Amino acid sequence: MPRYYEFEVALQHIHPRIWRRFLVRRTGTFADLNAAIQDSFGWKNCHLWEFRLPIPGRPPLAGLPGGEDYGRPTPDARAV
């Protein structure tokens, strides 16, 4: 039986609060998480994105391949 992580994502600095809750398989990647966020808000995935810890100066956890083009390596979200 598949196992899932439950996420709740909210837009910052928006009132009233706009949020979505969804599930992502435990075997999913950061690319899958991005797709779930995009789908849940009805967005078209037409901007750059990456996942980071909220600690200044830390490298990204995952994002679009090609981050080296912007001066820093970014792990490919499809593999993390």
Backbone atoms as SQL, in Angstrom:
CREATE TABLE atoms (id INTEGER PRIMARY KEY, chain TEXT, resi INTEGER, resn TEXT, atom TEXT, x REAL, y REAL, z REAL);
INSERT INTO atoms VALUES
  (1, 'A', 1, 'MET', 'N', 0.842, -1.181, 0.000),
  (2, 'A', 1, 'MET', 'CA', 0.000, 0.000, 0.000),
  (3, 'A', 1, 'MET', 'C', 0.891, 1.250, 0.000),
  (4, 'A', 2, 'PRO', 'N', 0.662, 2.187, -0.922),
  (5, 'A', 2, 'PRO', 'CA', 1.507, 3.383, -0.976),
  (6, 'A', 2, 'PRO', 'C', 1.350, 4.236, 0.285),
  (7, 'A', 3, 'ARG', 'N', 2.432, 4.910, 0.639),
  (8, 'A', 3, 'ARG', 'CA', 2.406, 5.835, 1.768),
  (9, 'A', 3, 'ARG', 'C', 2.590, 7.245, 1.231),
  (10, 'A', 4, 'TYR', 'N', 2.035, 8.207, 1.941),
  (11, 'A', 4, 'TYR', 'CA', 2.029, 9.586, 1.476),
  (12, 'A', 4, 'TYR', 'C', 2.473, 10.550, 2.569),
  (13, 'A', 5, 'TYR', 'N', 3.016, 11.691, 2.137),
  (14, 'A', 5, 'TYR', 'CA', 3.236, 12.834, 3.009),
  (15, 'A', 5, 'TYR', 'C', 2.090, 13.805, 2.754),
  (16, 'A', 6, 'GLU', 'N', 1.573, 14.399, 3.817),
  (17, 'A', 6, 'GLU', 'CA', 0.530, 15.409, 3.680),
  (18, 'A', 6, 'GLU', 'C', 1.175, 16.788, 3.809),
  (19, 'A', 7, 'PHE', 'N', 0.866, 17.670, 2.875),
  (20, 'A', 7, 'PHE', 'CA', 1.408, 19.025, 2.867),
  (21, 'A', 7, 'PHE', 'C', 0.277, 20.033, 2.959),
  (22, 'A', 8, 'GLU', 'N', 0.554, 21.138, 3.622),
  (23, 'A', 8, 'GLU', 'CA', -0.321, 22.300, 3.591),
  (24, 'A', 8, 'GLU', 'C', 0.552, 23.478, 3.174),
  (25, 'A', 9, 'VAL', 'N', 0.190, 24.120, 2.075),
  (26, 'A', 9, 'VAL', 'CA', 0.966, 25.216, 1.516),
  (27, 'A', 9, 'VAL', 'C', 0.093, 26.468, 1.523),
  (28, 'A', 10, 'ALA', 'N', 0.643, 27.581, 2.013),
  (29, 'A', 10, 'ALA', 'CA', -0.090, 28.849, 2.049),
  (30, 'A', 10, 'ALA', 'C', 0.736, 29.936, 1.379),
  (31, 'A', 11, 'LEU', 'N', 0.057, 30.865, 0.736),
  (32, 'A', 11, 'LEU', 'CA', 0.722, 32.021, 0.140),
  (33, 'A', 11, 'LEU', 'C', 1.026, 33.022, 1.249),
  (34, 'A', 12, 'GLN', 'N', 2.228, 33.563, 1.229),
  (35, 'A', 12, 'GLN', 'CA', 2.629, 34.524, 2.250),
  (36, 'A', 12, 'GLN', 'C', 2.078, 35.917, 1.941),
  (37, 'A', 13, 'HIS', 'N', 1.811, 36.668, 3.004),
  (38, 'A', 13, 'HIS', 'CA', 1.425, 38.074, 2.925),
  (39, 'A', 13, 'HIS', 'C', 0.121, 38.289, 2.161),
  (40, 'A', 14, 'ILE', 'N', -0.775, 37.298, 2.178),
  (41, 'A', 14, 'ILE', 'CA', -2.071, 37.411, 1.512),
  (42, 'A', 14, 'ILE', 'C', -3.152, 37.238, 2.572),
  (43, 'A', 15, 'HIS', 'N', -4.101, 38.179, 2.590),
  (44, 'A', 15, 'HIS', 'CA', -5.225, 38.094, 3.534),
  (45, 'A', 15, 'HIS', 'C', -6.500, 38.307, 2.751),
  (46, 'A', 16, 'PRO', 'N', -7.505, 37.462, 2.887),
  (47, 'A', 16, 'PRO', 'CA', -7.530, 36.288, 3.746),
  (48, 'A', 16, 'PRO', 'C', -6.551, 35.216, 3.249),
  (49, 'A', 17, 'ARG', 'N', -6.236, 34.321, 4.144),
  (50, 'A', 17, 'ARG', 'CA', -5.251, 33.263, 3.877),
  (51, 'A', 17, 'ARG', 'C', -5.697, 32.396, 2.704),
  (52, 'A', 18, 'ILE', 'N', -4.787, 32.163, 1.772),
  (53, 'A', 18, 'ILE', 'CA', -5.028, 31.268, 0.637),
  (54, 'A', 18, 'ILE', 'C', -4.107, 30.079, 0.811),
  (55, 'A', 19, 'TRP', 'N', -4.690, 28.891, 0.902),
  (56, 'A', 19, 'TRP', 'CA', -3.893, 27.703, 1.182),
  (57, 'A', 19, 'TRP', 'C', -4.476, 26.496, 0.457),
  (58, 'A', 20, 'ARG', 'N', -3.651, 25.466, 0.361),
  (59, 'A', 20, 'ARG', 'CA', -4.061, 24.180, -0.227),
  (60, 'A', 20, 'ARG', 'C', -3.449, 23.061, 0.601),
  (61, 'A', 21, 'ARG', 'N', -4.146, 21.940, 0.645),
  (62, 'A', 21, 'ARG', 'CA', -3.637, 20.735, 1.310),
  (63, 'A', 21, 'ARG', 'C', -3.687, 19.609, 0.284),
  (64, 'A', 22, 'PHE', 'N', -2.610, 18.801, 0.237),
  (65, 'A', 22, 'PHE', 'CA', -2.542, 17.716, -0.739),
  (66, 'A', 22, 'PHE', 'C', -1.577, 16.646, -0.242),
  (67, 'A', 23, 'LEU', 'N', -1.584, 15.520, -0.929),
  (68, 'A', 23, 'LEU', 'CA', -0.715, 14.390, -0.606),
  (69, 'A', 23, 'LEU', 'C', 0.299, 14.179, -1.722),
  (70, 'A', 24, 'VAL', 'N', 1.499, 13.761, -1.325),
  (71, 'A', 24, 'VAL', 'CA', 2.536, 13.373, -2.287),
  (72, 'A', 24, 'VAL', 'C', 3.091, 12.031, -1.814),
  (73, 'A', 25, 'ARG', 'N', 3.255, 11.110, -2.729),
  (74, 'A', 25, 'ARG', 'CA', 3.816, 9.805, -2.356),
  (75, 'A', 25, 'ARG', 'C', 5.157, 9.951, -1.684),
  (76, 'A', 26, 'ARG', 'N', 5.430, 9.078, -0.723),
  (77, 'A', 26, 'ARG', 'CA', 6.718, 9.113, -0.014),
  (78, 'A', 26, 'ARG', 'C', 7.889, 8.881, -0.959),
  (79, 'A', 27, 'THR', 'N', 7.663, 8.201, -2.053),
  (80, 'A', 27, 'THR', 'CA', 8.720, 7.948, -3.029),
  (81, 'A', 27, 'THR', 'C', 8.862, 9.098, -4.024),
  (82, 'A', 28, 'GLY', 'N', 8.053, 10.139, -3.868),
  (83, 'A', 28, 'GLY', 'CA', 8.074, 11.276, -4.785),
  (84, 'A', 28, 'GLY', 'C', 9.353, 12.089, -4.659),
  (85, 'A', 29, 'THR', 'N', 9.595, 12.903, -5.663),
  (86, 'A', 29, 'THR', 'CA', 10.767, 13.772, -5.704),
  (87, 'A', 29, 'THR', 'C', 10.328, 15.218, -5.440),
  (88, 'A', 30, 'PHE', 'N', 11.303, 16.114, -5.346),
  (89, 'A', 30, 'PHE', 'CA', 10.963, 17.529, -5.226),
  (90, 'A', 30, 'PHE', 'C', 10.252, 18.012, -6.486),
  (91, 'A', 31, 'ALA', 'N', 10.535, 17.415, -7.628),
  (92, 'A', 31, 'ALA', 'CA', 9.814, 17.763, -8.856),
  (93, 'A', 31, 'ALA', 'C', 8.342, 17.382, -8.723),
  (94, 'A', 32, 'ASP', 'N', 8.063, 16.238, -8.101),
  (95, 'A', 32, 'ASP', 'CA', 6.674, 15.837, -7.854),
  (96, 'A', 32, 'ASP', 'C', 5.991, 16.801, -6.894),
  (97, 'A', 33, 'LEU', 'N', 6.718, 17.237, -5.869),
  (98, 'A', 33, 'LEU', 'CA', 6.158, 18.204, -4.925),
  (99, 'A', 33, 'LEU', 'C', 5.841, 19.514, -5.642),
  (100, 'A', 34, 'ASN', 'N', 6.747, 19.984, -6.485),
  (101, 'A', 34, 'ASN', 'CA', 6.478, 21.202, -7.248),
  (102, 'A', 34, 'ASN', 'C', 5.243, 21.033, -8.125),
  (103, 'A', 35, 'ALA', 'N', 5.112, 19.891, -8.785),
  (104, 'A', 35, 'ALA', 'CA', 3.940, 19.645, -9.643),
  (105, 'A', 35, 'ALA', 'C', 2.656, 19.666, -8.821),
  (106, 'A', 36, 'ALA', 'N', 2.685, 19.095, -7.619),
  (107, 'A', 36, 'ALA', 'CA', 1.496, 19.092, -6.761),
  (108, 'A', 36, 'ALA', 'C', 1.126, 20.515, -6.340),
  (109, 'A', 37, 'ILE', 'N', 2.120, 21.333, -6.004),
  (110, 'A', 37, 'ILE', 'CA', 1.851, 22.724, -5.629),
  (111, 'A', 37, 'ILE', 'C', 1.256, 23.466, -6.825),
  (112, 'A', 38, 'GLN', 'N', 1.878, 23.327, -7.999),
  (113, 'A', 38, 'GLN', 'CA', 1.391, 23.999, -9.209),
  (114, 'A', 38, 'GLN', 'C', -0.048, 23.579, -9.520),
  (115, 'A', 39, 'ASP', 'N', -0.315, 22.283, -9.477),
  (116, 'A', 39, 'ASP', 'CA', -1.656, 21.779, -9.792),
  (117, 'A', 39, 'ASP', 'C', -2.691, 22.261, -8.782),
  (118, 'A', 40, 'SER', 'N', -2.338, 22.226, -7.497),
  (119, 'A', 40, 'SER', 'CA', -3.318, 22.568, -6.466),
  (120, 'A', 40, 'SER', 'C', -3.737, 24.032, -6.526),
  (121, 'A', 41, 'PHE', 'N', -2.845, 24.909, -6.989),
  (122, 'A', 41, 'PHE', 'CA', -3.190, 26.329, -7.109),
  (123, 'A', 41, 'PHE', 'C', -3.684, 26.692, -8.513),
  (124, 'A', 42, 'GLY', 'N', -3.645, 25.736, -9.445),
  (125, 'A', 42, 'GLY', 'CA', -4.084, 26.018, -10.803),
  (126, 'A', 42, 'GLY', 'C', -3.081, 26.835, -11.593),
  (127, 'A', 43, 'TRP', 'N', -1.818, 26.764, -11.197),
  (128, 'A', 43, 'TRP', 'CA', -0.762, 27.505, -11.877),
  (129, 'A', 43, 'TRP', 'C', -0.245, 26.720, -13.069),
  (130, 'A', 44, 'LYS', 'N', 0.508, 27.366, -13.937),
  (131, 'A', 44, 'LYS', 'CA', 0.950, 26.760, -15.196),
  (132, 'A', 44, 'LYS', 'C', 2.435, 26.411, -15.223),
  (133, 'A', 45, 'ASN', 'N', 3.119, 26.456, -14.094),
  (134, 'A', 45, 'ASN', 'CA', 4.538, 26.095, -14.000),
  (135, 'A', 45, 'ASN', 'C', 5.377, 26.879, -15.006),
  (136, 'A', 46, 'CYS', 'N', 5.211, 28.210, -14.995),
  (137, 'A', 46, 'CYS', 'CA', 5.934, 29.032, -15.967),
  (138, 'A', 46, 'CYS', 'C', 6.877, 30.020, -15.281),
  (139, 'A', 47, 'HIS', 'N', 7.514, 29.577, -14.189),
  (140, 'A', 47, 'HIS', 'CA', 8.509, 30.415, -13.531),
  (141, 'A', 47, 'HIS', 'C', 9.612, 29.541, -12.958),
  (142, 'A', 48, 'LEU', 'N', 10.742, 30.146, -12.636),
  (143, 'A', 48, 'LEU', 'CA', 11.834, 29.406, -12.004),
  (144, 'A', 48, 'LEU', 'C', 11.454, 29.077, -10.569),
  (145, 'A', 49, 'TRP', 'N', 11.935, 27.951, -10.070),
  (146, 'A', 49, 'TRP', 'CA', 11.631, 27.571, -8.692),
  (147, 'A', 49, 'TRP', 'C', 12.755, 26.709, -8.150),
  (148, 'A', 50, 'GLU', 'N', 12.839, 26.715, -6.809),
  (149, 'A', 50, 'GLU', 'CA', 13.750, 25.816, -6.103),
  (150, 'A', 50, 'GLU', 'C', 13.271, 25.696, -4.666),
  (151, 'A', 51, 'PHE', 'N', 13.711, 24.647, -3.997),
  (152, 'A', 51, 'PHE', 'CA', 13.365, 24.418, -2.598),
  (153, 'A', 51, 'PHE', 'C', 14.594, 24.703, -1.751),
  (154, 'A', 52, 'ARG', 'N', 14.390, 25.469, -0.670),
  (155, 'A', 52, 'ARG', 'CA', 15.485, 25.860, 0.222),
  (156, 'A', 52, 'ARG', 'C', 15.018, 25.740, 1.664),
  (157, 'A', 53, 'LEU', 'N', 15.970, 25.584, 2.554),
  (158, 'A', 53, 'LEU', 'CA', 15.692, 25.700, 3.978),
  (159, 'A', 53, 'LEU', 'C', 15.627, 27.190, 4.316),
  (160, 'A', 54, 'PRO', 'N', 14.846, 27.578, 5.324),
  (161, 'A', 54, 'PRO', 'CA', 14.743, 29.008, 5.657),
  (162, 'A', 54, 'PRO', 'C', 15.919, 29.504, 6.494),
  (163, 'A', 55, 'ILE', 'N', 17.120, 29.172, 6.052),
  (164, 'A', 55, 'ILE', 'CA', 18.345, 29.573, 6.739),
  (165, 'A', 55, 'ILE', 'C', 19.209, 30.318, 5.720),
  (166, 'A', 56, 'PRO', 'N', 19.492, 31.604, 5.968),
  (167, 'A', 56, 'PRO', 'CA', 20.291, 32.371, 4.996),
  (168, 'A', 56, 'PRO', 'C', 21.648, 31.719, 4.715),
  (169, 'A', 57, 'GLY', 'N', 22.044, 31.776, 3.456),
  (170, 'A', 57, 'GLY', 'CA', 23.352, 31.275, 3.055),
  (171, 'A', 57, 'GLY', 'C', 23.417, 29.795, 2.759),
  (172, 'A', 58, 'ARG', 'N', 22.356, 29.054, 3.021),
  (173, 'A', 58, 'ARG', 'CA', 22.367, 27.615, 2.740),
  (174, 'A', 58, 'ARG', 'C', 22.109, 27.376, 1.259),
  (175, 'A', 59, 'PRO', 'N', 22.740, 26.365, 0.680),
  (176, 'A', 59, 'PRO', 'CA', 22.485, 26.066, -0.737),
  (177, 'A', 59, 'PRO', 'C', 21.078, 25.488, -0.914),
  (178, 'A', 60, 'PRO', 'N', 20.543, 25.559, -2.127),
  (179, 'A', 60, 'PRO', 'CA', 19.220, 24.984, -2.372),
  (180, 'A', 60, 'PRO', 'C', 19.224, 23.464, -2.184),
  (181, 'A', 61, 'LEU', 'N', 18.082, 22.933, -1.756),
  (182, 'A', 61, 'LEU', 'CA', 17.922, 21.486, -1.626),
  (183, 'A', 61, 'LEU', 'C', 17.710, 20.848, -2.998),
  (184, 'A', 62, 'ALA', 'N', 16.906, 21.507, -3.831),
  (185, 'A', 62, 'ALA', 'CA', 16.589, 20.972, -5.155),
  (186, 'A', 62, 'ALA', 'C', 15.919, 22.064, -5.970),
  (187, 'A', 63, 'GLY', 'N', 15.993, 21.908, -7.278),
  (188, 'A', 63, 'GLY', 'CA', 15.349, 22.871, -8.165),
  (189, 'A', 63, 'GLY', 'C', 15.475, 22.429, -9.606),
  (190, 'A', 64, 'LEU', 'N', 15.290, 23.385, -10.483),
  (191, 'A', 64, 'LEU', 'CA', 15.422, 23.098, -11.909),
  (192, 'A', 64, 'LEU', 'C', 16.875, 22.796, -12.238),
  (193, 'A', 65, 'PRO', 'N', 17.118, 21.856, -13.117),
  (194, 'A', 65, 'PRO', 'CA', 18.503, 21.623, -13.531),
  (195, 'A', 65, 'PRO', 'C', 19.038, 22.861, -14.240),
  (196, 'A', 66, 'GLY', 'N', 20.324, 23.088, -14.129),
  (197, 'A', 66, 'GLY', 'CA', 20.936, 24.236, -14.785),
  (198, 'A', 66, 'GLY', 'C', 21.180, 25.405, -13.853),
  (199, 'A', 67, 'GLY', 'N', 21.066, 25.201, -12.543),
  (200, 'A', 67, 'GLY', 'CA', 21.321, 26.276, -11.597),
  (201, 'A', 67, 'GLY', 'C', 22.731, 26.819, -11.692),
  (202, 'A', 68, 'GLU', 'N', 23.628, 26.000, -12.249),
  (203, 'A', 68, 'GLU', 'CA', 25.010, 26.447, -12.424),
  (204, 'A', 68, 'GLU', 'C', 25.045, 27.691, -13.304),
  (205, 'A', 69, 'ASP', 'N', 24.067, 27.832, -14.186),
  (206, 'A', 69, 'ASP', 'CA', 24.005, 28.994, -15.064),
  (207, 'A', 69, 'ASP', 'C', 23.807, 30.287, -14.270),
  (208, 'A', 70, 'TYR', 'N', 23.319, 30.169, -13.048),
  (209, 'A', 70, 'TYR', 'CA', 23.065, 31.335, -12.204),
  (210, 'A', 70, 'TYR', 'C', 24.110, 31.472, -11.109),
  (211, 'A', 71, 'GLY', 'N', 25.235, 30.775, -11.251),
  (212, 'A', 71, 'GLY', 'CA', 26.336, 30.943, -10.337),
  (213, 'A', 71, 'GLY', 'C', 26.326, 30.035, -9.128),
  (214, 'A', 72, 'ARG', 'N', 25.387, 29.120, -9.052),
  (215, 'A', 72, 'ARG', 'CA', 25.385, 28.185, -7.927),
  (216, 'A', 72, 'ARG', 'C', 24.816, 26.847, -8.387),
  (217, 'A', 73, 'PRO', 'N', 25.398, 25.755, -7.957),
  (218, 'A', 73, 'PRO', 'CA', 24.857, 24.447, -8.342),
  (219, 'A', 73, 'PRO', 'C', 23.543, 24.181, -7.611),
  (220, 'A', 74, 'THR', 'N', 22.592, 23.618, -8.326),
  (221, 'A', 74, 'THR', 'CA', 21.297, 23.271, -7.748),
  (222, 'A', 74, 'THR', 'C', 21.030, 21.804, -8.055),
  (223, 'A', 75, 'PRO', 'N', 20.846, 20.970, -7.026),
  (224, 'A', 75, 'PRO', 'CA', 20.527, 19.561, -7.295),
  (225, 'A', 75, 'PRO', 'C', 19.234, 19.435, -8.113),
  (226, 'A', 76, 'ASP', 'N', 19.250, 18.552, -9.070),
  (227, 'A', 76, 'ASP', 'CA', 18.092, 18.335, -9.954),
  (228, 'A', 76, 'ASP', 'C', 16.929, 17.786, -9.143),
  (229, 'A', 77, 'ALA', 'N', 15.818, 18.497, -9.123),
  (230, 'A', 77, 'ALA', 'CA', 14.646, 18.113, -8.335),
  (231, 'A', 77, 'ALA', 'C', 14.048, 16.777, -8.783),
  (232, 'A', 78, 'ARG', 'N', 14.343, 16.368, -10.005),
  (233, 'A', 78, 'ARG', 'CA', 13.818, 15.073, -10.482),
  (234, 'A', 78, 'ARG', 'C', 14.555, 13.908, -9.845),
  (235, 'A', 79, 'ALA', 'N', 15.726, 14.169, -9.245),
  (236, 'A', 79, 'ALA', 'CA', 16.546, 13.094, -8.654),
  (237, 'A', 79, 'ALA', 'C', 16.598, 13.155, -7.135),
  (238, 'A', 80, 'VAL', 'N', 16.015, 14.186, -6.545),
  (239, 'A', 80, 'VAL', 'CA', 16.087, 14.357, -5.079),
  (240, 'A', 80, 'VAL', 'C', 14.697, 14.200, -4.504);
